[in-house]
Amino acid sequence: RSPQGAGSGDGSPSSAAAETPSTEDFSLSLLDTNLPAEAETELRSFIAKRLTKGALFEGMGNVASVGLSIPENKIGCYYCRFQQENLLEMATLESGINAPEYVVCFLGGSEKEDTFRLELDKYIQSLKINLALEQKTLETYVNPYLRSWFENAICPIQRVVQLFQEKLAFLLHAALSYTPVEVKNADERTDKDISRFLAAASLQGLVQEGTMTSLCIAMTEEQHKSMIIDCSGPQPQLHNAGSNRFCEDWMHAFLNGAEGGNPFLFQQILENFKLKAIQDINNLKRFIRQAEMNHYALFKCYMFLKNCGSGDILLKIVKVEHAEMPEARNVVTVLEEFMRE
């Protein structure tokens, strides 16, 4: 047990903190919460049990259902253990230093927080870097930062859908096709929201890295250059924007989801959108392999591109991926000619 008990804070929900949970001998002291006292004690007990079992890894969030004495009873809890970045480095260099550790807890209506676990991990990472124990920093930066977790980490996709409405199809098309996007005359939050949406809707991490790089270069060199989003008016104005039937269909899925106003639903729709795009890419690649030896399969390729609603983007992706394969490249060239006609 270290003499200076450390604490942890959270914002919208509640939090508790821990010191060196390597053994059972640790203390939890409260830094900040907006939970009722009884529920806070129950949450502290839940976190203490997890720490005793060694179930919390530094910087990696977990999501669990927690029973608390509040009207909702069972609610989803995201919790993450971390140390200050600078103290973590010092503790590594000088093993004698016993750096305080923190646990932040965010509580929501259900375990759907798991949908946003990576976003919340990034949110905590930013806190790690900027956290200082001085009371001044705690009141001016840490507490407000934690209390705005839901607004900042969970709601950006929902805000973009509400802002763009039918024009969301153009944004989805830009994300899928790696078209560079320039945002003008937007406030800082809107600018960040749009960047976050584009990153979340792209296939980054789902297609080969070399393909992505080549696509980005190809799209930047194309005639239309960047898509411009002008946010000076109440509705964003788009220039050099492209779309297709696939993106328009998914735009309607987002707008239909907007009626319920559930941010977790938007994230799920976005994941399904990317999953369908990847399935279409894999189907097309399979048809192209068959078409190298079979003219009927070439016709199947063409019909698939024509009917999938996203032929323009899929063709660009497979063209980049098959650039070094002569037979497949010939198939793609023929498909390009058919699609042009």
PDB file of C-alpha atoms in Angstrom, residues 78-273:
ATOM      1  CA  TYR A  78     -16.699   0.523 -19.933  1.00  0.00           C
ATOM      2  CA  TYR A  79     -13.692   0.569 -17.593  1.00  0.00           C
ATOM      3  CA  CYS A  80     -10.015   1.131 -18.298  1.00  0.00           C
ATOM      4  CA  ARG A  81      -6.921   1.129 -16.070  1.00  0.00           C
ATOM      5  CA  PHE A  82      -4.053   3.458 -16.913  1.00  0.00           C
ATOM      6  CA  GLN A  83      -1.108   5.473 -15.623  1.00  0.00           C
ATOM      7  CA  GLN A  84       0.037   8.953 -16.545  1.00  0.00           C
ATOM      8  CA  GLU A  85       2.244   8.800 -19.623  1.00  0.00           C
ATOM      9  CA  ASN A  86       5.214  10.627 -18.063  1.00  0.00           C
ATOM     10  CA  LEU A  87       5.033   8.614 -14.801  1.00  0.00           C
ATOM     11  CA  LEU A  88       4.806   5.376 -16.770  1.00  0.00           C
ATOM     12  CA  GLU A  89       8.108   6.226 -18.473  1.00  0.00           C
ATOM     13  CA  MET A  90       9.757   7.131 -15.153  1.00  0.00           C
ATOM     14  CA  ALA A  91       8.554   3.918 -13.515  1.00  0.00           C
ATOM     15  CA  THR A  92      10.072   1.946 -16.421  1.00  0.00           C
ATOM     16  CA  LEU A  93      13.424   3.704 -16.025  1.00  0.00           C
ATOM     17  CA  GLU A  94      13.490   3.592 -12.202  1.00  0.00           C
ATOM     18  CA  SER A  95      11.846   0.460 -10.884  1.00  0.00           C
ATOM     19  CA  GLY A  96      11.668   1.981  -7.394  1.00  0.00           C
ATOM     20  CA  ILE A  97       9.001   4.491  -8.435  1.00  0.00           C
ATOM     21  CA  ASN A  98       5.504   3.424  -7.459  1.00  0.00           C
ATOM     22  CA  ALA A  99       3.406   5.448  -9.894  1.00  0.00           C
ATOM     23  CA  PRO A 100      -0.281   5.931  -9.082  1.00  0.00           C
ATOM     24  CA  GLU A 101      -2.746   4.197 -11.368  1.00  0.00           C
ATOM     25  CA  TYR A 102      -6.282   5.118 -12.326  1.00  0.00           C
ATOM     26  CA  VAL A 103      -9.439   3.375 -13.415  1.00  0.00           C
ATOM     27  CA  VAL A 104     -11.976   5.347 -15.426  1.00  0.00           C
ATOM     28  CA  CYS A 105     -15.524   4.000 -15.761  1.00  0.00           C
ATOM     29  CA  PHE A 106     -18.143   5.170 -18.257  1.00  0.00           C
ATOM     30  CA  LEU A 107     -21.694   3.935 -17.735  1.00  0.00           C
ATOM     31  CA  GLY A 108     -24.311   3.683 -20.466  1.00  0.00           C
ATOM     32  CA  GLY A 109     -27.716   2.160 -21.043  1.00  0.00           C
ATOM     33  CA  SER A 110     -26.486  -1.266 -22.130  1.00  0.00           C
ATOM     34  CA  GLU A 111     -23.421  -3.321 -23.022  1.00  0.00           C
ATOM     35  CA  LYS A 112     -23.492  -1.713 -26.466  1.00  0.00           C
ATOM     36  CA  GLU A 113     -20.550   0.399 -25.284  1.00  0.00           C
ATOM     37  CA  ASP A 114     -18.558  -2.546 -26.656  1.00  0.00           C
ATOM     38  CA  THR A 115     -19.398  -1.186 -30.127  1.00  0.00           C
ATOM     39  CA  PHE A 116     -17.314   1.888 -29.268  1.00  0.00           C
ATOM     40  CA  ARG A 117     -14.588   0.223 -27.186  1.00  0.00           C
ATOM     41  CA  LEU A 118     -11.771   1.267 -29.542  1.00  0.00           C
ATOM     42  CA  GLU A 119     -13.034   4.862 -29.659  1.00  0.00           C
ATOM     43  CA  LEU A 120     -13.165   4.974 -25.853  1.00  0.00           C
ATOM     44  CA  ASP A 121      -9.647   3.483 -25.638  1.00  0.00           C
ATOM     45  CA  LYS A 122      -8.442   6.375 -27.822  1.00  0.00           C
ATOM     46  CA  TYR A 123     -10.344   8.804 -25.608  1.00  0.00           C
ATOM     47  CA  ILE A 124      -8.517   7.491 -22.534  1.00  0.00           C
ATOM     48  CA  GLN A 125      -5.185   7.596 -24.396  1.00  0.00           C
ATOM     49  CA  SER A 126      -5.637  11.329 -24.896  1.00  0.00           C
ATOM     50  CA  LEU A 127      -6.379  11.713 -21.180  1.00  0.00           C
ATOM     51  CA  LYS A 128      -3.210   9.768 -20.253  1.00  0.00           C
ATOM     52  CA  ILE A 129      -1.056  12.157 -22.229  1.00  0.00           C
ATOM     53  CA  ASN A 130      -2.640  15.324 -20.809  1.00  0.00           C
ATOM     54  CA  LEU A 131      -3.349  14.255 -17.236  1.00  0.00           C
ATOM     55  CA  ALA A 132      -1.600  15.990 -14.367  1.00  0.00           C
ATOM     56  CA  LEU A 133      -2.457  15.576 -10.717  1.00  0.00           C
ATOM     57  CA  GLU A 134      -2.566  19.275  -9.847  1.00  0.00           C
ATOM     58  CA  GLN A 135      -6.022  20.284  -8.649  1.00  0.00           C
ATOM     59  CA  LYS A 136      -6.094  23.124 -11.183  1.00  0.00           C
ATOM     60  CA  THR A 137      -5.684  20.728 -14.137  1.00  0.00           C
ATOM     61  CA  LEU A 138      -8.195  18.354 -12.609  1.00  0.00           C
ATOM     62  CA  GLU A 139     -10.914  20.997 -12.440  1.00  0.00           C
ATOM     63  CA  THR A 140     -10.157  22.810 -15.691  1.00  0.00           C
ATOM     64  CA  TYR A 141      -9.301  19.897 -17.981  1.00  0.00           C
ATOM     65  CA  VAL A 142      -9.754  16.379 -16.594  1.00  0.00           C
ATOM     66  CA  ASN A 143     -13.261  16.608 -15.110  1.00  0.00           C
ATOM     67  CA  PRO A 144     -14.849  18.443 -18.090  1.00  0.00           C
ATOM     68  CA  TYR A 145     -13.058  16.062 -20.490  1.00  0.00           C
ATOM     69  CA  LEU A 146     -14.408  12.999 -18.709  1.00  0.00           C
ATOM     70  CA  ARG A 147     -17.917  14.399 -18.390  1.00  0.00           C
ATOM     71  CA  SER A 148     -18.171  14.954 -22.146  1.00  0.00           C
ATOM     72  CA  TRP A 149     -17.198  11.339 -23.049  1.00  0.00           C
ATOM     73  CA  PHE A 150     -20.563  10.433 -24.553  1.00  0.00           C
ATOM     74  CA  GLU A 151     -20.822  13.586 -26.657  1.00  0.00           C
ATOM     75  CA  ASN A 152     -17.231  13.348 -27.914  1.00  0.00           C
ATOM     76  CA  ALA A 153     -16.645   9.596 -28.313  1.00  0.00           C
ATOM     77  CA  ILE A 154     -20.078   8.153 -29.094  1.00  0.00           C
ATOM     78  CA  CYS A 155     -22.122  10.818 -30.945  1.00  0.00           C
ATOM     79  CA  PRO A 156     -19.937  12.050 -33.889  1.00  0.00           C
ATOM     80  CA  ILE A 157     -21.362   9.570 -36.452  1.00  0.00           C
ATOM     81  CA  GLN A 158     -24.922  10.457 -35.438  1.00  0.00           C
ATOM     82  CA  ARG A 159     -24.175  14.194 -35.787  1.00  0.00           C
ATOM     83  CA  VAL A 160     -22.730  13.679 -39.299  1.00  0.00           C
ATOM     84  CA  VAL A 161     -25.824  11.725 -40.404  1.00  0.00           C
ATOM     85  CA  GLN A 162     -28.097  14.496 -39.083  1.00  0.00           C
ATOM     86  CA  LEU A 163     -25.998  17.217 -40.733  1.00  0.00           C
ATOM     87  CA  PHE A 164     -25.640  15.652 -44.205  1.00  0.00           C
ATOM     88  CA  GLN A 165     -29.029  13.917 -44.583  1.00  0.00           C
ATOM     89  CA  GLU A 166     -29.370  12.778 -48.262  1.00  0.00           C
ATOM     90  CA  LYS A 167     -25.880  14.122 -49.020  1.00  0.00           C
ATOM     91  CA  LEU A 168     -24.445  11.384 -46.800  1.00  0.00           C
ATOM     92  CA  ALA A 169     -24.241   9.169 -49.919  1.00  0.00           C
ATOM     93  CA  PHE A 170     -21.436  11.419 -51.255  1.00  0.00           C
ATOM     94  CA  LEU A 171     -19.525  11.095 -47.986  1.00  0.00           C
ATOM     95  CA  LEU A 172     -19.862   7.293 -48.019  1.00  0.00           C
ATOM     96  CA  HIS A 173     -18.648   7.226 -51.642  1.00  0.00           C
ATOM     97  CA  ALA A 174     -15.613   9.374 -50.777  1.00  0.00           C
ATOM     98  CA  ALA A 175     -14.734   7.087 -47.848  1.00  0.00           C
ATOM     99  CA  LEU A 176     -15.030   3.880 -49.900  1.00  0.00           C
ATOM    100  CA  SER A 177     -13.109   5.238 -52.891  1.00  0.00           C
ATOM    101  CA  TYR A 178     -10.352   6.962 -50.820  1.00  0.00           C
ATOM    102  CA  THR A 179     -11.181  10.287 -52.426  1.00  0.00           C
ATOM    103  CA  PRO A 180      -9.342  13.128 -50.625  1.00  0.00           C
ATOM    104  CA  VAL A 181     -11.773  15.433 -48.792  1.00  0.00           C
ATOM    105  CA  GLU A 182     -11.288  19.093 -47.889  1.00  0.00           C
ATOM    106  CA  VAL A 183     -13.572  20.649 -45.272  1.00  0.00           C
ATOM    107  CA  LYS A 184     -13.953  24.435 -45.375  1.00  0.00           C
ATOM    108  CA  ASN A 185     -15.619  26.955 -43.040  1.00  0.00           C
ATOM    109  CA  ALA A 186     -16.507  24.343 -40.417  1.00  0.00           C
ATOM    110  CA  ASP A 187     -16.193  24.719 -36.661  1.00  0.00           C
ATOM    111  CA  GLU A 188     -13.653  22.480 -34.937  1.00  0.00           C
ATOM    112  CA  ARG A 189     -16.192  19.895 -33.757  1.00  0.00           C
ATOM    113  CA  THR A 190     -17.823  19.490 -37.193  1.00  0.00           C
ATOM    114  CA  ASP A 191     -14.398  19.200 -38.848  1.00  0.00           C
ATOM    115  CA  LYS A 192     -13.398  16.440 -36.410  1.00  0.00           C
ATOM    116  CA  ASP A 193     -16.775  14.690 -36.789  1.00  0.00           C
ATOM    117  CA  ILE A 194     -16.432  14.539 -40.603  1.00  0.00           C
ATOM    118  CA  SER A 195     -12.832  13.241 -40.384  1.00  0.00           C
ATOM    119  CA  ARG A 196     -13.911  10.625 -37.866  1.00  0.00           C
ATOM    120  CA  PHE A 197     -16.835   9.521 -40.078  1.00  0.00           C
ATOM    121  CA  LEU A 198     -14.617   9.212 -43.168  1.00  0.00           C
ATOM    122  CA  ALA A 199     -12.063   7.142 -41.236  1.00  0.00           C
ATOM    123  CA  ALA A 200     -14.784   4.928 -39.740  1.00  0.00           C
ATOM    124  CA  ALA A 201     -16.496   4.360 -43.129  1.00  0.00           C
ATOM    125  CA  SER A 202     -13.309   3.581 -45.065  1.00  0.00           C
ATOM    126  CA  LEU A 203     -11.968   0.058 -45.530  1.00  0.00           C
ATOM    127  CA  GLN A 204      -8.727   0.911 -43.769  1.00  0.00           C
ATOM    128  CA  GLY A 205      -7.399  -2.210 -42.068  1.00  0.00           C
ATOM    129  CA  LEU A 206      -9.784  -4.399 -44.094  1.00  0.00           C
ATOM    130  CA  VAL A 207      -7.970  -4.264 -47.445  1.00  0.00           C
ATOM    131  CA  GLN A 208      -4.234  -4.659 -48.015  1.00  0.00           C
ATOM    132  CA  GLU A 209      -2.144  -1.670 -46.990  1.00  0.00           C
ATOM    133  CA  GLY A 210      -0.415  -1.479 -50.381  1.00  0.00           C
ATOM    134  CA  THR A 211      -3.816  -1.390 -52.092  1.00  0.00           C
ATOM    135  CA  MET A 212      -4.901   1.501 -49.892  1.00  0.00           C
ATOM    136  CA  THR A 213      -1.757   3.501 -50.606  1.00  0.00           C
ATOM    137  CA  SER A 214      -2.074   2.943 -54.375  1.00  0.00           C
ATOM    138  CA  LEU A 215      -5.771   3.848 -54.290  1.00  0.00           C
ATOM    139  CA  CYS A 216      -5.064   7.062 -52.389  1.00  0.00           C
ATOM    140  CA  ILE A 217      -2.418   8.031 -54.973  1.00  0.00           C
ATOM    141  CA  ALA A 218      -4.713   7.113 -57.893  1.00  0.00           C
ATOM    142  CA  MET A 219      -7.666   9.074 -56.478  1.00  0.00           C
ATOM    143  CA  THR A 220      -5.497  12.122 -55.759  1.00  0.00           C
ATOM    144  CA  GLU A 221      -4.178  12.104 -59.333  1.00  0.00           C
ATOM    145  CA  GLU A 222      -7.658  11.825 -60.889  1.00  0.00           C
ATOM    146  CA  GLN A 223      -9.106  14.832 -62.653  1.00  0.00           C
ATOM    147  CA  HIS A 224     -11.698  15.771 -60.049  1.00  0.00           C
ATOM    148  CA  LYS A 225      -9.066  15.983 -57.299  1.00  0.00           C
ATOM    149  CA  SER A 226     -10.454  16.492 -53.791  1.00  0.00           C
ATOM    150  CA  MET A 227     -14.092  16.581 -52.804  1.00  0.00           C
ATOM    151  CA  ILE A 228     -14.806  19.955 -51.190  1.00  0.00           C
ATOM    152  CA  ILE A 229     -17.277  20.260 -48.287  1.00  0.00           C
ATOM    153  CA  ASP A 230     -18.279  23.861 -47.574  1.00  0.00           C
ATOM    154  CA  CYS A 231     -19.942  24.218 -44.159  1.00  0.00           C
ATOM    155  CA  SER A 232     -20.526  27.974 -44.273  1.00  0.00           C
ATOM    156  CA  GLY A 233     -24.332  27.556 -44.587  1.00  0.00           C
ATOM    157  CA  PRO A 234     -26.908  25.605 -42.552  1.00  0.00           C
ATOM    158  CA  GLN A 235     -26.511  22.649 -44.962  1.00  0.00           C
ATOM    159  CA  PRO A 236     -23.071  21.546 -46.225  1.00  0.00           C
ATOM    160  CA  GLN A 237     -22.426  22.274 -49.911  1.00  0.00           C
ATOM    161  CA  LEU A 238     -20.413  19.641 -51.799  1.00  0.00           C
ATOM    162  CA  HIS A 239     -18.202  20.119 -54.872  1.00  0.00           C
ATOM    163  CA  ASN A 240     -16.523  17.411 -57.002  1.00  0.00           C
ATOM    164  CA  ALA A 241     -18.684  14.826 -55.231  1.00  0.00           C
ATOM    165  CA  GLY A 242     -19.418  11.354 -56.577  1.00  0.00           C
ATOM    166  CA  SER A 243     -21.929   8.698 -55.619  1.00  0.00           C
ATOM    167  CA  ASN A 244     -23.367   5.368 -56.751  1.00  0.00           C
ATOM    168  CA  ARG A 245     -26.421   3.208 -56.101  1.00  0.00           C
ATOM    169  CA  PHE A 246     -24.682   1.228 -53.339  1.00  0.00           C
ATOM    170  CA  CYS A 247     -23.925   4.376 -51.299  1.00  0.00           C
ATOM    171  CA  GLU A 248     -27.405   5.793 -51.925  1.00  0.00           C
ATOM    172  CA  ASP A 249     -29.027   2.596 -50.609  1.00  0.00           C
ATOM    173  CA  TRP A 250     -26.912   2.714 -47.459  1.00  0.00           C
ATOM    174  CA  MET A 251     -27.612   6.438 -47.037  1.00  0.00           C
ATOM    175  CA  HIS A 252     -31.314   5.511 -46.723  1.00  0.00           C
ATOM    176  CA  ALA A 253     -30.413   2.903 -44.090  1.00  0.00           C
ATOM    177  CA  PHE A 254     -28.701   5.633 -42.044  1.00  0.00           C
ATOM    178  CA  LEU A 255     -31.602   8.060 -42.436  1.00  0.00           C
ATOM    179  CA  ASN A 256     -34.112   5.388 -41.421  1.00  0.00           C
ATOM    180  CA  GLY A 257     -31.970   4.689 -38.344  1.00  0.00           C
ATOM    181  CA  ALA A 258     -31.953   8.406 -37.503  1.00  0.00           C
ATOM    182  CA  GLU A 259     -35.623   8.259 -36.504  1.00  0.00           C
ATOM    183  CA  GLY A 260     -34.756   6.388 -33.306  1.00  0.00           C
ATOM    184  CA  GLY A 261     -31.783   8.640 -32.537  1.00  0.00           C
ATOM    185  CA  ASN A 262     -29.658   5.774 -31.160  1.00  0.00           C
ATOM    186  CA  PRO A 263     -25.910   6.380 -31.741  1.00  0.00           C
ATOM    187  CA  PHE A 264     -25.122   2.673 -31.254  1.00  0.00           C
ATOM    188  CA  LEU A 265     -27.391   1.805 -34.175  1.00  0.00           C
ATOM    189  CA  PHE A 266     -25.439   4.122 -36.515  1.00  0.00           C
ATOM    190  CA  GLN A 267     -22.179   2.379 -35.617  1.00  0.00           C
ATOM    191  CA  GLN A 268     -23.777  -0.995 -36.378  1.00  0.00           C
ATOM    192  CA  ILE A 269     -25.084   0.253 -39.760  1.00  0.00           C
ATOM    193  CA  LEU A 270     -21.585   1.545 -40.563  1.00  0.00           C
ATOM    194  CA  GLU A 271     -20.030  -1.837 -39.740  1.00  0.00           C
ATOM    195  CA  ASN A 272     -22.627  -3.602 -41.935  1.00  0.00           C
ATOM    196  CA  PHE A 273     -21.909  -1.124 -44.769  1.00  0.00           C
TER     197      PHE A 273
END
